[in-house]
DNA sequence: TGGCTTTATGCGCCATAGCGTATATGTGGC
DNA sequence: GCCACATATACGCTATGGCGCATAAAGCCA
């Protein structure tokens, strides 16, 4: 599932989509005018990453966000503990 | 729709949900341990807002994010111009 | 195992978010 | 018009993201 409630989950999802598109962090960095190190930080779930960085990467991966009410999601809460 | 591709769209969505829940920025600030001014900035679409701030507010409003491939969305692109 | 690619870290620098505190500006309701 | 309540701004401060540049540490595959 691609539901995120934390920067960590968001980072993991972005990494999955990036790999699905056969791109490296360096590729994404080039597309977004960011550094490879910055992409690394985002995917690692650094809590301080800026929204602009997130939306830039989403654009590079051709993704978008949907905001929705939380569903009961035991799986996702368990995932939080990992 | 609640699709966001930019901090601005995200802020607008959050504001709508907050009002739907009859909460003030001060209420959300209290719940999240952030300042009312910070909530104001987030809803205004300040690009530098931190991911942690976003996820904290999402939690306070009982919302979550879904990441999905971009759909062709003329409406959303028009919205960008507003 | 060696060698190449990919990802994670380090360091010094600058810009800025978020802080506390406070005030100004909206915005409704009466 | 007045007055609460809500939201937007301001100022000085500290913490930290992202930068360039560089290197270390994994991963991967022949």
Coordinates of C-alpha atoms (C1' of nucleotides) in Angstrom, one line a residue:
Chain A
X1 CA 0.0 0.0 0.0
X2 CA 1.1 3.6 -0.6
X3 CA -0.4 5.1 2.5
X4 CA 1.9 7.4 4.5
X5 CA 1.5 8.9 7.9
X6 CA 5.1 9.6 8.6
X7 CA 8.1 10.9 6.7
X8 CA 9.6 7.4 7.1
X9 CA 6.7 5.8 5.3
X10 CA 6.7 8.5 2.7
X11 CA 10.4 8.0 2.0
X12 CA 10.0 4.3 1.6
X13 CA 7.2 4.7 -0.9
X14 CA 9.2 7.2 -2.9
X15 CA 12.1 4.8 -3.0
X16 CA 9.9 2.0 -4.2
X17 CA 8.5 4.1 -7.0
X18 CA 11.9 5.4 -8.0
X19 CA 13.2 1.9 -8.3
X20 CA 10.1 0.8 -10.2
X21 CA 11.0 3.5 -12.7
X22 CA 14.6 2.2 -12.8
X23 CA 16.0 5.5 -11.7
X24 CA 18.9 6.2 -9.4
X25 CA 19.0 8.9 -6.7
X26 CA 21.4 10.7 -8.9
X27 CA 18.9 10.6 -11.8
X28 CA 16.2 12.1 -9.6
X29 CA 18.6 14.7 -8.2
X30 CA 19.4 15.8 -11.8
X31 CA 15.7 16.1 -12.7
X32 CA 14.9 18.1 -9.6
X33 CA 18.0 20.2 -9.3
X34 CA 18.6 18.7 -5.9
X35 CA 21.6 16.9 -4.6
X36 CA 21.8 13.1 -4.5
X37 CA 22.4 13.5 -0.8
X38 CA 19.1 15.3 -0.5
X39 CA 17.2 12.6 -2.2
X40 CA 18.9 10.1 0.1
X41 CA 17.8 12.1 3.1
X42 CA 14.2 12.3 1.9
X43 CA 14.0 8.5 1.2
X44 CA 15.5 7.8 4.6
X45 CA 12.6 9.7 6.2
X46 CA 14.5 12.7 7.6
X47 CA 11.7 14.6 9.4
X48 CA 13.0 18.0 8.6
X49 CA 12.9 17.7 4.8
X50 CA 11.0 20.6 3.2
X51 CA 7.7 20.3 1.4
X52 CA 9.2 21.8 -1.7
X53 CA 11.7 19.0 -1.8
X54 CA 8.9 16.5 -1.5
X55 CA 6.8 18.0 -4.3
X56 CA 9.8 18.3 -6.6
X57 CA 10.6 14.6 -6.2
X58 CA 6.9 13.7 -6.6
X59 CA 7.0 15.6 -9.9
X60 CA 10.2 13.9 -11.0
X61 CA 8.6 10.5 -10.4
X62 CA 5.3 11.6 -11.9
X63 CA 3.4 11.0 -8.7
X64 CA 0.8 13.0 -6.7
X65 CA -0.6 13.0 -3.2
X66 CA -4.1 12.3 -2.1
X67 CA -5.3 13.4 1.3
X68 CA -7.9 11.3 2.9
X69 CA -9.4 10.5 6.3
X70 CA -7.5 7.8 8.1
X71 CA -8.7 4.3 7.7
X72 CA -8.4 1.8 10.4
X73 CA -5.1 0.3 9.5
X74 CA -3.5 -2.2 11.8
X75 CA -0.9 -3.1 9.2
X76 CA 0.2 0.5 8.9
X77 CA 0.5 0.9 12.6
X78 CA 2.6 -2.2 12.9
X79 CA 4.7 -0.8 10.1
X80 CA 5.3 2.2 12.3
X81 CA 7.1 0.0 14.8
X82 CA 9.5 -1.4 12.2
Chain B
X1 CA -10.8 16.5 -5.0
X2 CA -8.0 16.2 -2.5
X3 CA -5.1 15.8 -4.8
X4 CA -2.1 17.8 -4.1
X5 CA 1.0 18.4 -6.3
X6 CA 2.2 21.5 -4.6
X7 CA 2.5 22.9 -1.0
X8 CA -0.2 25.4 -2.0
X9 CA -2.7 22.7 -2.9
X10 CA -1.8 20.7 0.2
X11 CA -2.3 23.7 2.4
X12 CA -5.7 24.4 0.9
X13 CA -6.8 20.9 1.5
X14 CA -5.7 20.9 5.1
X15 CA -7.5 24.1 5.7
X16 CA -10.7 22.7 4.2
X17 CA -10.5 19.6 6.4
X18 CA -9.7 21.7 9.5
X19 CA -12.8 23.8 9.0
X20 CA -14.9 20.7 8.2
X21 CA -13.9 19.6 11.7
X22 CA -14.8 23.0 13.1
X23 CA -11.3 23.5 14.4
X24 CA -9.3 26.7 14.6
X25 CA -5.6 27.0 13.8
X26 CA -5.1 27.5 17.5
X27 CA -6.8 24.2 18.2
X28 CA -4.6 22.4 15.7
X29 CA -1.6 24.2 17.2
X30 CA -2.4 23.0 20.6
X31 CA -2.9 19.4 19.5
X32 CA 0.4 19.4 17.6
X33 CA 2.5 21.4 19.9
X34 CA 3.1 23.8 17.1
X35 CA 2.4 27.5 17.0
X36 CA -0.7 28.9 15.4
X37 CA 1.6 30.9 13.2
X38 CA 3.1 27.7 12.0
X39 CA -0.3 26.2 11.1
X40 CA -1.1 29.4 9.3
X41 CA 2.1 29.1 7.3
X42 CA 1.5 25.5 6.4
X43 CA -2.1 26.3 5.2
X44 CA -0.8 29.2 3.2
X45 CA 1.5 26.8 1.3
X46 CA 4.9 28.0 2.4
X47 CA 7.2 25.8 0.5
X48 CA 9.8 25.4 3.2
X49 CA 7.5 23.8 5.8
X50 CA 9.0 20.6 7.2
X51 CA 7.6 17.1 6.7
X52 CA 7.3 16.6 10.4
X53 CA 5.1 19.6 10.6
X54 CA 2.9 18.2 7.8
X55 CA 2.6 14.8 9.3
X56 CA 1.8 16.2 12.8
X57 CA -1.0 18.2 11.4
X58 CA -2.3 15.3 9.3
X59 CA -2.4 13.3 12.6
X60 CA -4.3 16.1 14.4
X61 CA -6.9 16.2 11.6
X62 CA -7.0 12.4 11.4
X63 CA -5.8 12.4 7.8
X64 CA -3.3 10.3 5.9
X65 CA -1.6 10.6 2.6
X66 CA -1.8 8.3 -0.4
X67 CA 0.9 8.4 -3.1
X68 CA -0.3 7.5 -6.5
X69 CA 0.8 8.0 -10.2
X70 CA -0.3 11.3 -11.6
X71 CA -3.6 11.2 -13.4
X72 CA -4.2 13.4 -16.4
X73 CA -5.9 16.3 -14.6
X74 CA -6.7 19.4 -16.5
X75 CA -8.6 20.7 -13.5
X76 CA -5.6 20.4 -11.3
X77 CA -3.4 22.2 -13.7
X78 CA -5.8 25.0 -14.0
X79 CA -6.0 25.1 -10.2
X80 CA -2.2 25.6 -10.3
X81 CA -2.7 28.9 -12.0
X82 CA -5.1 30.2 -9.4
Chain C
dT1 C1' 37.6 -11.3 -5.3
dG2 C1' 37.9 -7.2 -8.0
dG3 C1' 35.8 -3.4 -10.0
dC4 C1' 31.9 -0.5 -11.0
dT5 C1' 27.6 1.6 -9.6
dT6 C1' 24.7 3.3 -6.1
dT7 C1' 23.8 5.2 -1.7
dA8 C1' 25.1 7.2 2.7
dT9 C1' 28.1 10.6 5.3
dG10 C1' 31.2 14.5 6.5
dC11 C1' 32.3 19.5 6.7
dG12 C1' 31.8 24.4 6.4
dC13 C1' 28.5 27.8 4.7
dC14 C1' 24.1 30.3 4.1
dA15 C1' 19.2 30.5 4.2
dT16 C1' 15.2 29.9 6.7
dA17 C1' 11.6 27.1 9.7
dG18 C1' 9.8 27.2 14.0
dC19 C1' 10.2 29.2 18.6
dG20 C1' 8.2 32.8 22.2
dT21 C1' 6.0 36.8 22.4
dA22 C1' 3.3 40.2 20.7
dT23 C1' 0.5 42.8 17.6
dA24 C1' -2.1 43.8 13.4
dT25 C1' -5.6 42.5 10.3
dG26 C1' -9.7 40.0 9.2
dT27 C1' -14.2 38.4 9.8
dG28 C1' -18.8 37.5 11.8
dG29 C1' -22.5 38.4 14.9
dC30 C1' -25.1 41.6 17.6
Chain D
dG1 C1' -20.4 50.6 14.5
dC2 C1' -18.5 47.3 18.2
dC3 C1' -16.6 43.6 19.9
dA4 C1' -15.0 38.8 20.2
dC5 C1' -12.7 35.4 17.9
dA6 C1' -9.7 33.9 14.1
dT7 C1' -5.9 34.5 11.1
dA8 C1' -1.8 36.8 9.4
dT9 C1' 2.7 39.3 10.6
dA10 C1' 6.7 41.0 13.1
dC11 C1' 11.3 40.5 15.7
dG12 C1' 15.2 38.3 17.6
dC13 C1' 16.8 33.6 18.5
dT14 C1' 18.3 28.8 17.8
dA15 C1' 18.3 24.7 15.0
dT16 C1' 18.8 22.5 10.8
dG17 C1' 18.0 21.7 5.6
dG18 C1' 20.2 22.0 1.4
dC19 C1' 24.3 23.6 -0.9
dG20 C1' 29.1 22.4 -3.0
dC21 C1' 32.5 19.3 -2.6
dA22 C1' 34.4 15.1 -1.2
dT23 C1' 34.6 10.5 0.5
dA24 C1' 33.1 6.4 2.7
dA25 C1' 30.3 2.4 2.6
dA26 C1' 27.3 -0.7 0.5
dG27 C1' 25.5 -3.4 -3.4
dC28 C1' 26.0 -6.0 -7.5
dC29 C1' 27.7 -8.8 -11.0
dA30 C1' 31.1 -10.9 -14.0

